[in-house]
């Protein structure tokens, strides 16, 4: 195809000119702002899926634990794969499926098969198992991950220095027929220790210490702590680490307890390594990615968390004095719910804000600095234009969200009804970016339902 | 915001290479390549910005490399791949249709090869873009893709064959 290059050049001509260096500078500034939270970045997403999954799976009943069954382990052992605290920890259901003869699940009764599948799905590699130690209900193996293209057992399958240890447990029933789950994975180069007695639940805020060693010059380590109470999934993360050394993260606080949240909470600390040019996902267990280096350490734990049930209390004066950011909205873990808040108080200045006092220049991008700058003001948007919003919290461990109301929905300093647009209430220590679709001309109020008296803005769209 | 300090000198005039110069020199070429890879201008621009920022943040080190351009393109390829993986795993059309439009589809009326290129697997598309559009040899393209040069040759050859077949079928 002698004309192929010409065709490609012609096609590429359609892309036009890239944005300028000024645009790049601006993007970088935003990125740096997002990282500016005491060296730690936390991301959080309200895991409605997990809650719904649990509700549908257990029909509101407490999660089954192995306690009380004759052949069960004496205490529930946190696991990381396939079941874990983030995805609903439905080991009991899997065990029941195996017990009922479900052929698709029989591989779960073979620890080697579980190890193989874990390696393929999470590491993207096969493994050469070099040693096994087995005790009732506990299987431990040393393994060398094989690079893509090598088969297990091939010479050159992997470097012994890249070896991993993997621990499997039988979370439901010991012995033949009991399912196996991955309980921990350890790389000697990525040490993870948790400031809590072995086997005991970890307190919210507990230190998780990561030690990275022998990191290559073109590699980046990614350190995460993930926790969930069945309603929320909370991350603490260290930005890409490109040098050996020690870093400390804290087990994030879990929020928004509701009857649908599970009685137990848990999570895992995870460290893994990629090429330093790779964009690493928040949680490679939930979102497998390319792990160019076969180093990974995962330590699961239960979380001893505050089970306070937050009831819907949309009432005046809802600015929370509780540093945990108690959430006043109804069912905050169910974004899009038909049951909107019955009323949220807003500052008088916002309700009475006149578009005349806003900047005459319509914004196409909007920065909100929560707790860094008290945001009570007004803005002007152009009708029919989508808007990008950067929402940044300068204070960690505080729940926040966004709701957009028409001023028609607000009177006497109370906004009520279903928001026109909303961002679920989350504990989100870093910045978030939102895109709001074009709005019709009119007057709107954007507020943080958790802190509406300090974070609210009147918007004029024209 | 001040620009990163220069750490290297250019081969031609021995003066320091500023990151901004590097950006200006590479941005168009990278965007064109990413556009062919993603099929979407906005997606391509996002990957470009992510990649340049990543390089900028490490410019002290990368600027001193023999081939900072290679590092940039490898970064961009990895970030593009991450998006492809995420899009695939999340069953979302995040790449190529992320913003409500497929640029290639829009271009189809004008350039028939657009759709054929979009139908290629990501790896074949990478190989053909690197070797044909950017003019890299198979060894250099292999370094950027993280595969052997023989693999690049095979992927590019397969891509050419697939493009040829696709275009012939559509012409028929």
CSV table of C-alpha atoms in Angstrom, one decimal, chain A residues 287-454:
chain,number,residue,atom,x,y,z
A,287,UNK,CA,-9.7,-2.5,38.0
A,288,UNK,CA,-6.9,-4.7,36.7
A,289,UNK,CA,-4.3,-2.9,34.7
A,290,UNK,CA,-0.9,-3.5,33.3
A,291,UNK,CA,1.5,-4.3,36.2
A,292,UNK,CA,4.7,-4.3,34.2
A,293,UNK,CA,6.7,-5.4,37.2
A,294,UNK,CA,5.4,-8.5,38.9
A,295,UNK,CA,5.8,-6.9,42.4
A,296,UNK,CA,2.7,-6.7,44.4
A,297,UNK,CA,1.9,-6.8,48.1
A,298,UNK,CA,-1.7,-6.9,49.4
A,299,UNK,CA,-2.7,-7.0,53.0
A,300,UNK,CA,-6.3,-7.3,53.9
A,301,UNK,CA,-7.8,-6.2,57.2
A,302,UNK,CA,-11.1,-5.7,59.0
A,303,UNK,CA,-11.9,-2.1,60.0
A,304,UNK,CA,-13.2,-1.2,63.4
A,305,UNK,CA,-15.5,1.6,62.4
A,306,UNK,CA,-18.0,3.9,63.9
A,307,UNK,CA,-21.4,2.4,63.2
A,308,UNK,CA,-23.3,5.5,63.8
A,309,UNK,CA,-26.4,5.5,61.7
A,310,UNK,CA,-26.9,8.8,59.9
A,311,UNK,CA,-30.6,9.5,59.6
A,312,UNK,CA,-32.1,11.9,57.2
A,313,UNK,CA,-32.3,15.2,59.0
A,314,UNK,CA,-32.5,17.9,56.4
A,315,UNK,CA,-33.1,20.8,58.6
A,316,UNK,CA,-31.8,24.3,59.2
A,317,UNK,CA,-28.5,24.6,60.8
A,318,UNK,CA,-27.1,21.5,59.2
A,319,UNK,CA,-23.5,22.6,59.1
A,320,UNK,CA,-21.9,19.8,60.9
A,321,UNK,CA,-19.6,20.4,63.8
A,322,UNK,CA,-18.7,16.8,63.7
A,323,UNK,CA,-15.3,16.5,62.0
A,324,UNK,CA,-16.4,13.3,60.5
A,325,UNK,CA,-18.8,15.3,58.4
A,326,UNK,CA,-22.0,13.7,59.4
A,327,UNK,CA,-24.2,13.7,56.4
A,328,UNK,CA,-27.6,15.4,56.7
A,329,UNK,CA,-29.1,14.3,53.5
A,330,UNK,CA,-31.5,11.5,53.0
A,331,UNK,CA,-30.0,8.3,51.8
A,332,UNK,CA,-26.8,9.9,50.6
A,333,UNK,CA,-25.5,6.7,49.3
A,334,UNK,CA,-28.2,6.5,46.7
A,335,UNK,CA,-27.4,9.2,44.2
A,336,UNK,CA,-30.2,9.6,41.8
A,337,UNK,CA,-32.7,8.4,44.2
A,338,UNK,CA,-36.2,9.7,43.6
A,339,UNK,CA,-36.3,10.8,47.2
A,340,UNK,CA,-34.6,14.0,47.2
A,341,UNK,CA,-33.8,16.0,50.3
A,342,UNK,CA,-36.9,17.6,51.8
A,343,UNK,CA,-35.0,20.8,52.4
A,344,UNK,CA,-31.6,22.2,52.7
A,345,UNK,CA,-30.9,25.6,54.2
A,346,UNK,CA,-28.9,28.0,52.2
A,347,UNK,CA,-27.4,31.4,53.2
A,348,UNK,CA,-29.7,34.4,52.8
A,349,UNK,CA,-27.1,36.0,50.7
A,350,UNK,CA,-27.2,33.2,48.1
A,351,UNK,CA,-31.0,33.2,47.8
A,352,UNK,CA,-31.0,37.0,47.3
A,353,UNK,CA,-27.9,37.1,45.1
A,354,UNK,CA,-28.4,39.2,42.2
A,355,UNK,CA,-26.9,38.4,38.9
A,356,UNK,CA,-25.8,42.0,38.7
A,357,UNK,CA,-23.2,41.3,41.4
A,358,UNK,CA,-21.7,38.4,39.5
A,359,UNK,CA,-18.7,38.7,37.2
A,360,UNK,CA,-20.0,39.8,33.8
A,361,UNK,CA,-17.7,37.2,32.1
A,362,UNK,CA,-19.4,33.8,31.7
A,363,UNK,CA,-17.3,31.0,33.1
A,364,UNK,CA,-16.6,27.8,31.2
A,365,UNK,CA,-14.6,26.4,34.0
A,366,UNK,CA,-15.2,26.7,37.6
A,367,UNK,CA,-13.0,26.1,40.6
A,368,UNK,CA,-14.5,25.3,44.0
A,369,UNK,CA,-12.1,25.2,47.0
A,370,UNK,CA,-13.9,23.6,49.7
A,371,UNK,CA,-12.8,24.4,53.2
A,372,UNK,CA,-9.8,26.2,51.7
A,373,UNK,CA,-11.9,29.2,50.6
A,374,UNK,CA,-15.4,29.7,51.9
A,375,UNK,CA,-17.4,29.6,48.8
A,376,UNK,CA,-20.5,31.7,49.0
A,377,UNK,CA,-20.9,33.8,45.9
A,378,UNK,CA,-22.3,33.8,42.5
A,379,UNK,CA,-21.2,33.0,39.0
A,380,UNK,CA,-22.4,33.4,35.4
A,381,UNK,CA,-22.6,30.6,32.9
A,382,UNK,CA,-23.5,30.7,29.3
A,383,UNK,CA,-26.7,28.9,28.4
A,384,UNK,CA,-26.2,26.0,26.1
A,385,UNK,CA,-22.6,25.6,27.1
A,386,UNK,CA,-21.3,22.7,29.1
A,387,UNK,CA,-19.2,23.5,32.1
A,388,UNK,CA,-16.3,21.9,33.7
A,389,UNK,CA,-16.1,22.1,37.4
A,390,UNK,CA,-13.1,21.4,39.7
A,391,UNK,CA,-14.0,20.7,43.2
A,392,UNK,CA,-11.2,20.6,45.7
A,393,UNK,CA,-11.2,20.0,49.4
A,394,UNK,CA,-8.3,21.3,51.3
A,395,UNK,CA,-9.3,19.4,54.4
A,396,UNK,CA,-9.1,15.6,54.6
A,397,UNK,CA,-11.7,13.3,56.0
A,398,UNK,CA,-14.7,15.5,55.4
A,399,UNK,CA,-17.7,14.4,53.5
A,400,UNK,CA,-19.0,16.7,50.7
A,401,UNK,CA,-21.1,16.7,47.6
A,402,UNK,CA,-22.8,19.0,45.2
A,403,UNK,CA,-26.4,19.6,44.3
A,404,UNK,CA,-27.8,22.0,41.7
A,405,UNK,CA,-31.3,23.5,42.2
A,406,UNK,CA,-33.3,25.9,40.2
A,407,UNK,CA,-34.1,28.9,42.3
A,408,UNK,CA,-37.7,27.9,41.8
A,409,UNK,CA,-37.0,25.1,44.1
A,410,UNK,CA,-35.7,27.4,46.8
A,411,UNK,CA,-37.6,29.7,49.0
A,412,UNK,CA,-37.2,31.2,52.5
A,413,UNK,CA,-33.6,30.0,52.4
A,414,UNK,CA,-34.6,26.4,51.9
A,415,UNK,CA,-34.0,24.4,48.7
A,416,UNK,CA,-36.0,21.3,48.3
A,417,UNK,CA,-37.1,18.7,45.8
A,418,UNK,CA,-35.1,16.6,43.4
A,419,UNK,CA,-31.9,18.3,42.4
A,420,UNK,CA,-31.4,19.0,38.8
A,421,UNK,CA,-27.9,17.6,39.0
A,422,UNK,CA,-26.0,16.2,41.8
A,423,UNK,CA,-22.7,14.6,42.9
A,424,UNK,CA,-23.1,12.0,45.6
A,425,UNK,CA,-21.9,12.9,49.0
A,426,UNK,CA,-18.5,11.4,49.4
A,427,UNK,CA,-15.4,11.6,51.5
A,428,UNK,CA,-13.0,12.9,48.9
A,429,UNK,CA,-9.8,14.4,50.0
A,430,UNK,CA,-8.6,15.3,46.5
A,431,UNK,CA,-10.0,17.3,43.7
A,432,UNK,CA,-12.8,16.1,41.5
A,433,UNK,CA,-13.7,17.2,38.1
A,434,UNK,CA,-17.3,17.3,36.9
A,435,UNK,CA,-18.9,18.1,33.6
A,436,UNK,CA,-22.3,19.7,33.7
A,437,UNK,CA,-24.4,19.6,30.6
A,438,UNK,CA,-25.7,22.8,29.2
A,439,UNK,CA,-28.3,24.5,31.2
A,440,UNK,CA,-31.4,26.4,30.1
A,441,UNK,CA,-31.3,30.1,30.9
A,442,UNK,CA,-32.4,30.8,34.4
A,443,UNK,CA,-31.2,31.2,38.0
A,444,UNK,CA,-29.8,28.3,39.8
A,445,UNK,CA,-28.2,27.5,43.1
A,446,UNK,CA,-25.3,25.1,43.5
A,447,UNK,CA,-24.5,23.9,47.0
A,448,UNK,CA,-22.8,21.3,49.0
A,449,UNK,CA,-25.6,19.5,50.9
A,450,UNK,CA,-23.3,18.7,53.8
A,451,UNK,CA,-22.1,22.3,54.3
A,452,UNK,CA,-24.6,24.4,52.4
A,453,UNK,CA,-24.1,27.4,54.7
A,454,UNK,CA,-20.5,27.8,53.7
